[in-house]
Coordinates of N, CA and C in Angstrom, one line a residue:
M183 N 0.8 -1.2 0.0 CA 0.0 0.0 0.0 C 0.9 1.2 0.0
G184 N 0.6 2.2 -0.9 CA 1.3 3.4 -1.0 C 1.0 4.3 0.2
K185 N 1.9 5.3 0.3 CA 1.7 6.3 1.4 C 0.4 7.1 1.2
K186 N 0.1 7.5 0.0 CA -1.1 8.3 -0.3 C -2.4 7.5 0.1
E187 N -2.4 6.2 -0.3 CA -3.5 5.4 0.0 C -3.7 5.2 1.5
A188 N -2.6 5.0 2.2 CA -2.6 4.8 3.6 C -3.2 6.0 4.3
R189 N -2.7 7.2 3.9 CA -3.2 8.5 4.5 C -4.7 8.7 4.2
F190 N -5.1 8.4 2.9 CA -6.5 8.5 2.5 C -7.4 7.6 3.4
N191 N -7.0 6.3 3.5 CA -7.7 5.3 4.3 C -7.9 5.8 5.7
E192 N -6.8 6.4 6.3 CA -6.9 6.8 7.7 C -7.9 7.9 7.8
I193 N -8.0 8.8 6.9 CA -9.0 9.9 6.9 C -10.4 9.3 6.9
V194 N -10.6 8.4 6.0 CA -11.9 7.7 5.9 C -12.2 7.0 7.2
R195 N -11.3 6.3 7.7 CA -11.5 5.6 9.0 C -11.8 6.5 10.1
R196 N -11.1 7.6 10.2 CA -11.3 8.6 11.3 C -12.7 9.2 11.2
V197 N -13.2 9.6 10.0 CA -14.5 10.2 9.9 C -15.5 9.2 10.3
R198 N -15.4 7.9 9.9 CA -16.4 6.9 10.3 C -16.4 6.6 11.8
Q199 N -15.2 6.6 12.3 CA -15.0 6.4 13.8 C -15.7 7.5 14.6
Q200 N -15.5 8.7 14.1 CA -16.0 9.9 14.8 C -17.5 10.0 14.8
Y201 N -18.1 9.6 13.6 CA -19.6 9.8 13.5 C -20.4 8.6 13.8
F202 N -19.8 7.4 13.7 CA -20.6 6.2 13.9 C -20.1 5.4 15.1
G203 N -19.0 5.9 15.7 CA -18.6 5.2 17.0 C -17.7 4.0 16.8
K204 N -17.6 3.6 15.5 CA -16.8 2.4 15.2 C -16.2 2.6 13.8
G205 N -14.9 2.5 13.7 CA -14.2 2.6 12.4 C -14.3 1.2 11.7
P206 N -14.1 1.2 10.4 CA -14.1 0.0 9.6 C -12.9 -0.9 10.0
E207 N -13.1 -2.2 9.7 CA -12.0 -3.1 10.0 C -11.0 -3.2 8.9
K208 N -11.5 -2.9 7.6 CA -10.6 -2.9 6.5 C -11.0 -1.9 5.4
I209 N -10.1 -1.2 4.8 CA -10.3 -0.3 3.8 C -9.3 -0.5 2.7
K210 N -9.8 -0.6 1.4 CA -8.9 -0.6 0.3 C -9.3 0.5 -0.7
T211 N -8.4 1.3 -1.1 CA -8.8 2.5 -1.9 C -8.0 2.4 -3.2
Y212 N -8.7 2.7 -4.3 CA -8.1 2.7 -5.7 C -8.2 4.1 -6.2
F213 N -7.2 4.7 -6.7 CA -7.2 6.0 -7.4 C -7.2 5.8 -8.9
V214 N -8.3 6.4 -9.5 CA -8.4 6.4 -11.0 C -8.8 7.7 -11.5
E215 N -7.9 8.3 -12.3 CA -8.1 9.7 -12.8 C -8.5 10.6 -11.7
N216 N -9.8 11.1 -11.7 CA -10.2 12.1 -10.6 C -11.1 11.5 -9.6
I217 N -11.0 10.2 -9.4 CA -11.9 9.5 -8.4 C -11.0 8.6 -7.5
A218 N -11.6 8.5 -6.3 CA -11.0 7.5 -5.3 C -12.1 6.6 -5.0
I219 N -11.9 5.3 -5.1 CA -12.9 4.3 -4.8 C -12.4 3.5 -3.6
S220 N -13.2 3.6 -2.6 CA -12.9 2.9 -1.3 C -13.9 1.7 -1.1
I221 N -13.3 0.5 -0.9 CA -14.1 -0.6 -0.5 C -13.9 -0.8 1.0
I222 N -15.0 -0.7 1.8 CA -14.9 -0.6 3.2 C -15.6 -1.7 3.9
E223 N -14.9 -2.6 4.6 CA -15.5 -3.7 5.3 C -15.5 -3.6 6.8
G224 N -16.4 -4.3 7.4 CA -16.5 -4.2 8.9 C -17.0 -2.9 9.4
N225 N -18.1 -2.4 8.9 CA -18.6 -1.1 9.2 C -19.5 -1.0 10.4
L226 N -20.4 -2.0 10.5 CA -21.5 -2.0 11.4 C -21.1 -2.1 12.9
T227 N -21.9 -1.4 13.7 CA -21.8 -1.6 15.2 C -22.6 -2.8 15.6
P228 N -22.4 -3.3 16.8 CA -23.2 -4.4 17.3 C -24.7 -4.0 17.3
T229 N -25.0 -2.8 17.6 CA -26.4 -2.4 17.6 C -27.0 -2.4 16.2
E230 N -26.2 -1.9 15.3 CA -26.7 -1.9 13.9 C -27.0 -3.3 13.4
R231 N -26.1 -4.2 13.7 CA -26.2 -5.6 13.3 C -27.5 -6.2 13.9
F232 N -27.8 -5.9 15.2 CA -29.0 -6.3 15.8 C -30.2 -5.8 15.1
I233 N -30.2 -4.5 14.9 CA -31.4 -3.8 14.2 C -31.6 -4.4 12.8
A234 N -30.6 -4.8 12.1 CA -30.6 -5.3 10.7 C -31.1 -6.7 10.6
Q235 N -31.5 -7.3 11.7 CA -32.0 -8.7 11.6 C -33.3 -8.9 11.0
T236 N -34.1 -7.8 10.8 CA -35.4 -7.8 10.1 C -35.2 -7.0 8.8
P237 N -36.0 -7.3 7.8 CA -36.0 -6.5 6.6 C -36.2 -5.0 6.8
E238 N -37.1 -4.7 7.7 CA -37.3 -3.3 8.0 C -36.1 -2.6 8.7
G239 N -35.5 -3.4 9.6 CA -34.3 -2.9 10.3 C -33.1 -2.8 9.3
E240 N -33.0 -3.7 8.4 CA -31.9 -3.7 7.4 C -32.0 -2.4 6.6
E241 N -33.3 -2.1 6.1 CA -33.5 -0.9 5.3 C -33.2 0.3 6.1
M242 N -33.6 0.3 7.4 CA -33.3 1.5 8.2 C -31.8 1.7 8.4
V243 N -31.0 0.7 8.6 CA -29.6 0.8 8.8 C -29.0 1.3 7.4
H244 N -29.4 0.7 6.3 CA -29.0 1.1 5.0 C -29.2 2.6 4.8
R245 N -30.4 3.0 5.0 CA -30.8 4.5 4.7 C -30.0 5.4 5.6
A246 N -29.9 5.0 6.9 CA -29.1 5.9 7.9 C -27.7 6.0 7.5
R247 N -27.1 4.9 7.2 CA -25.6 4.8 6.9 C -25.3 5.6 5.6
T248 N -26.1 5.4 4.5 CA -25.8 6.1 3.3 C -26.1 7.6 3.3
K249 N -27.2 7.9 3.9 CA -27.6 9.4 4.0 C -26.7 10.1 4.9
M250 N -26.4 9.5 6.1 CA -25.6 10.2 7.0 C -24.2 10.5 6.5
I251 N -23.5 9.5 5.9 CA -22.1 9.7 5.4 C -22.1 10.7 4.3
Q252 N -23.1 10.7 3.4 CA -23.2 11.7 2.4 C -23.4 13.1 2.9
Q253 N -24.2 13.3 4.0 CA -24.4 14.6 4.6 C -23.1 15.1 5.3
I254 N -22.4 14.2 5.9 CA -21.1 14.5 6.6 C -20.2 15.1 5.6
Y255 N -19.9 14.5 4.5 CA -19.0 15.0 3.5 C -19.5 16.2 2.8
A256 N -20.8 16.4 2.6 CA -21.4 17.6 2.0 C -21.2 18.8 2.9
Q257 N -21.2 18.6 4.2 CA -21.1 19.7 5.1 C -19.7 20.2 5.3
K258 N -18.7 19.2 5.3 CA -17.4 19.6 5.6 C -16.4 18.6 5.0
V259 N -15.5 19.0 4.2 CA -14.5 18.1 3.7 C -13.5 17.7 4.8
P260 N -13.3 16.4 5.0 CA -12.4 16.0 6.1 C -11.0 16.6 6.0
E261 N -10.5 17.0 7.2 CA -9.2 17.6 7.2 C -8.1 16.7 6.6
G262 N -7.4 17.2 5.7 CA -6.3 16.5 5.1 C -6.6 15.8 3.8
M263 N -7.9 15.6 3.5 CA -8.3 14.8 2.3 C -7.8 15.5 1.0
E264 N -8.1 16.7 0.8 CA -7.7 17.4 -0.4 C -6.2 17.5 -0.5
E265 N -5.5 17.8 0.5 CA -4.1 17.9 0.5 C -3.5 16.5 0.2
T266 N -4.1 15.4 0.6 CA -3.5 14.1 0.4 C -3.6 13.7 -1.1
V267 N -4.7 14.1 -1.8 CA -4.8 13.7 -3.2 C -4.4 14.9 -4.2
G268 N -4.2 16.1 -3.6 CA -3.8 17.2 -4.5 C -4.9 17.7 -5.4
A269 N -6.2 17.6 -4.9 CA -7.3 18.0 -5.7 C -8.5 18.4 -4.8
R270 N -9.4 19.2 -5.3 CA -10.5 19.7 -4.5 C -11.7 18.6 -4.6
F271 N -12.2 18.3 -3.4 CA -13.3 17.3 -3.3 C -14.6 17.9 -3.8
L272 N -15.3 17.2 -4.6 CA -16.6 17.6 -5.2 C -17.8 16.9 -4.7
Y273 N -17.8 15.5 -4.8 CA -18.9 14.7 -4.5 C -18.5 13.4 -3.9
L274 N -19.5 12.8 -3.1 CA -19.4 11.5 -2.6 C -20.6 10.7 -3.0
F275 N -20.4 9.5 -3.6 CA -21.4 8.5 -3.8 C -21.1 7.3 -2.9
S276 N -22.1 6.9 -2.2 CA -21.8 5.8 -1.2 C -23.0 4.8 -1.1
D277 N -22.7 3.6 -0.9 CA -23.7 2.6 -0.7 C -23.1 1.5 0.2
I278 N -24.0 0.7 0.9 CA -23.6 -0.3 1.8 C -24.5 -1.5 1.6
K279 N -23.9 -2.7 1.6 CA -24.6 -4.0 1.6 C -24.6 -4.4 3.1
V280 N -25.8 -4.2 3.8 CA -25.9 -4.4 5.2 C -25.6 -5.8 5.6
K281 N -26.2 -6.8 5.0 CA -26.0 -8.2 5.4 C -24.5 -8.6 5.3
E282 N -23.9 -8.1 4.2 CA -22.5 -8.5 4.0 C -21.5 -7.5 4.7
D283 N -22.0 -6.4 5.3 CA -21.2 -5.4 6.0 C -20.1 -4.9 5.2
I284 N -20.4 -4.6 3.9 CA -19.4 -4.0 3.0 C -20.0 -2.7 2.4
A285 N -19.2 -1.7 2.3 CA -19.6 -0.4 1.7 C -18.6 0.0 0.6
V286 N -19.2 0.8 -0.3 CA -18.3 1.3 -1.3 C -18.6 2.8 -1.3
S287 N -17.5 3.6 -1.3 CA -17.6 5.1 -1.4 C -16.8 5.5 -2.6
V288 N -17.4 6.3 -3.4 CA -16.7 6.9 -4.6 C -16.6 8.4 -4.4
F289 N -15.4 8.8 -4.2 CA -15.1 10.3 -4.0 C -14.7 10.9 -5.3
V290 N -15.3 12.0 -5.7 CA -15.0 12.6 -7.0 C -14.3 13.9 -6.7
F291 N -13.2 14.2 -7.4 CA -12.4 15.4 -7.2 C -12.4 16.2 -8.5
D292 N -12.0 17.5 -8.4 CA -12.1 18.4 -9.5 C -11.0 18.2 -10.6
R293 N -10.0 17.4 -10.3 CA -9.0 17.1 -11.3 C -8.3 15.7 -11.0
K294 N -7.5 15.3 -11.9 CA -6.8 14.0 -11.7 C -6.1 14.0 -10.4
I295 N -6.2 12.9 -9.7 CA -5.5 12.8 -8.4 C -4.0 12.8 -8.6
D296 N -3.3 13.6 -7.8 CA -1.9 13.8 -7.9 C -1.2 12.4 -7.7
D297 N -0.5 11.9 -8.7 CA 0.2 10.7 -8.5 C 1.7 10.9 -8.5
S298 N 2.1 12.1 -8.2 CA 3.6 12.4 -8.2 C 4.3 11.8 -7.1
E299 N 3.6 11.4 -6.0 CA 4.2 10.8 -4.8 C 4.8 9.5 -5.2
D300 N 6.1 9.3 -5.0 CA 6.8 8.1 -5.3 C 6.9 7.3 -4.0
E301 N 6.4 6.0 -4.1 CA 6.5 5.2 -2.9 C 7.9 4.8 -2.5
Y302 N 8.8 4.7 -3.5 CA 10.2 4.4 -3.3 C 11.0 5.5 -4.0
P303 N 11.2 6.6 -3.3 CA 11.9 7.7 -4.0 C 13.4 7.4 -4.2
E304 N 13.9 7.8 -5.3 CA 15.3 7.6 -5.6 C 16.2 8.5 -4.7
E305 N 17.4 8.0 -4.4 CA 18.3 8.7 -3.6 C 18.8 9.9 -4.4
E306 N 19.1 11.0 -3.7 CA 19.6 12.2 -4.4 C 20.9 11.8 -5.1
G307 N 21.1 12.5 -6.3 CA 22.3 12.3 -7.1 C 22.2 11.1 -8.0
M308 N 21.1 10.4 -8.0 CA 21.0 9.2 -8.9 C 20.3 9.6 -10.2

């Protein structure tokens, strides 16, 4: 995992921890052009898992999770996110499969994500 991906994942984890009381167990992010796609596993709290045992409860958890995370990002861009990718945040598209406890978030930025960061920089003078 590159440094940029690790920093981005930590920002996503921090936001979810702050607002939902539990951070995800696993995050994998892919940068493509001007988007970041994060696959997020292990999202639900024990209370959400309990509520989701019925179809009505599952729908309620789904709605709450997707609407709330979109509102959070619409109100305020998380600290360090734009600096990490070198672009301005525009939109978030998000969904969750409650039974599988896996979410996908697609972050859209105003330009191609800065890929100039080298994971293994060359030594000076080479």
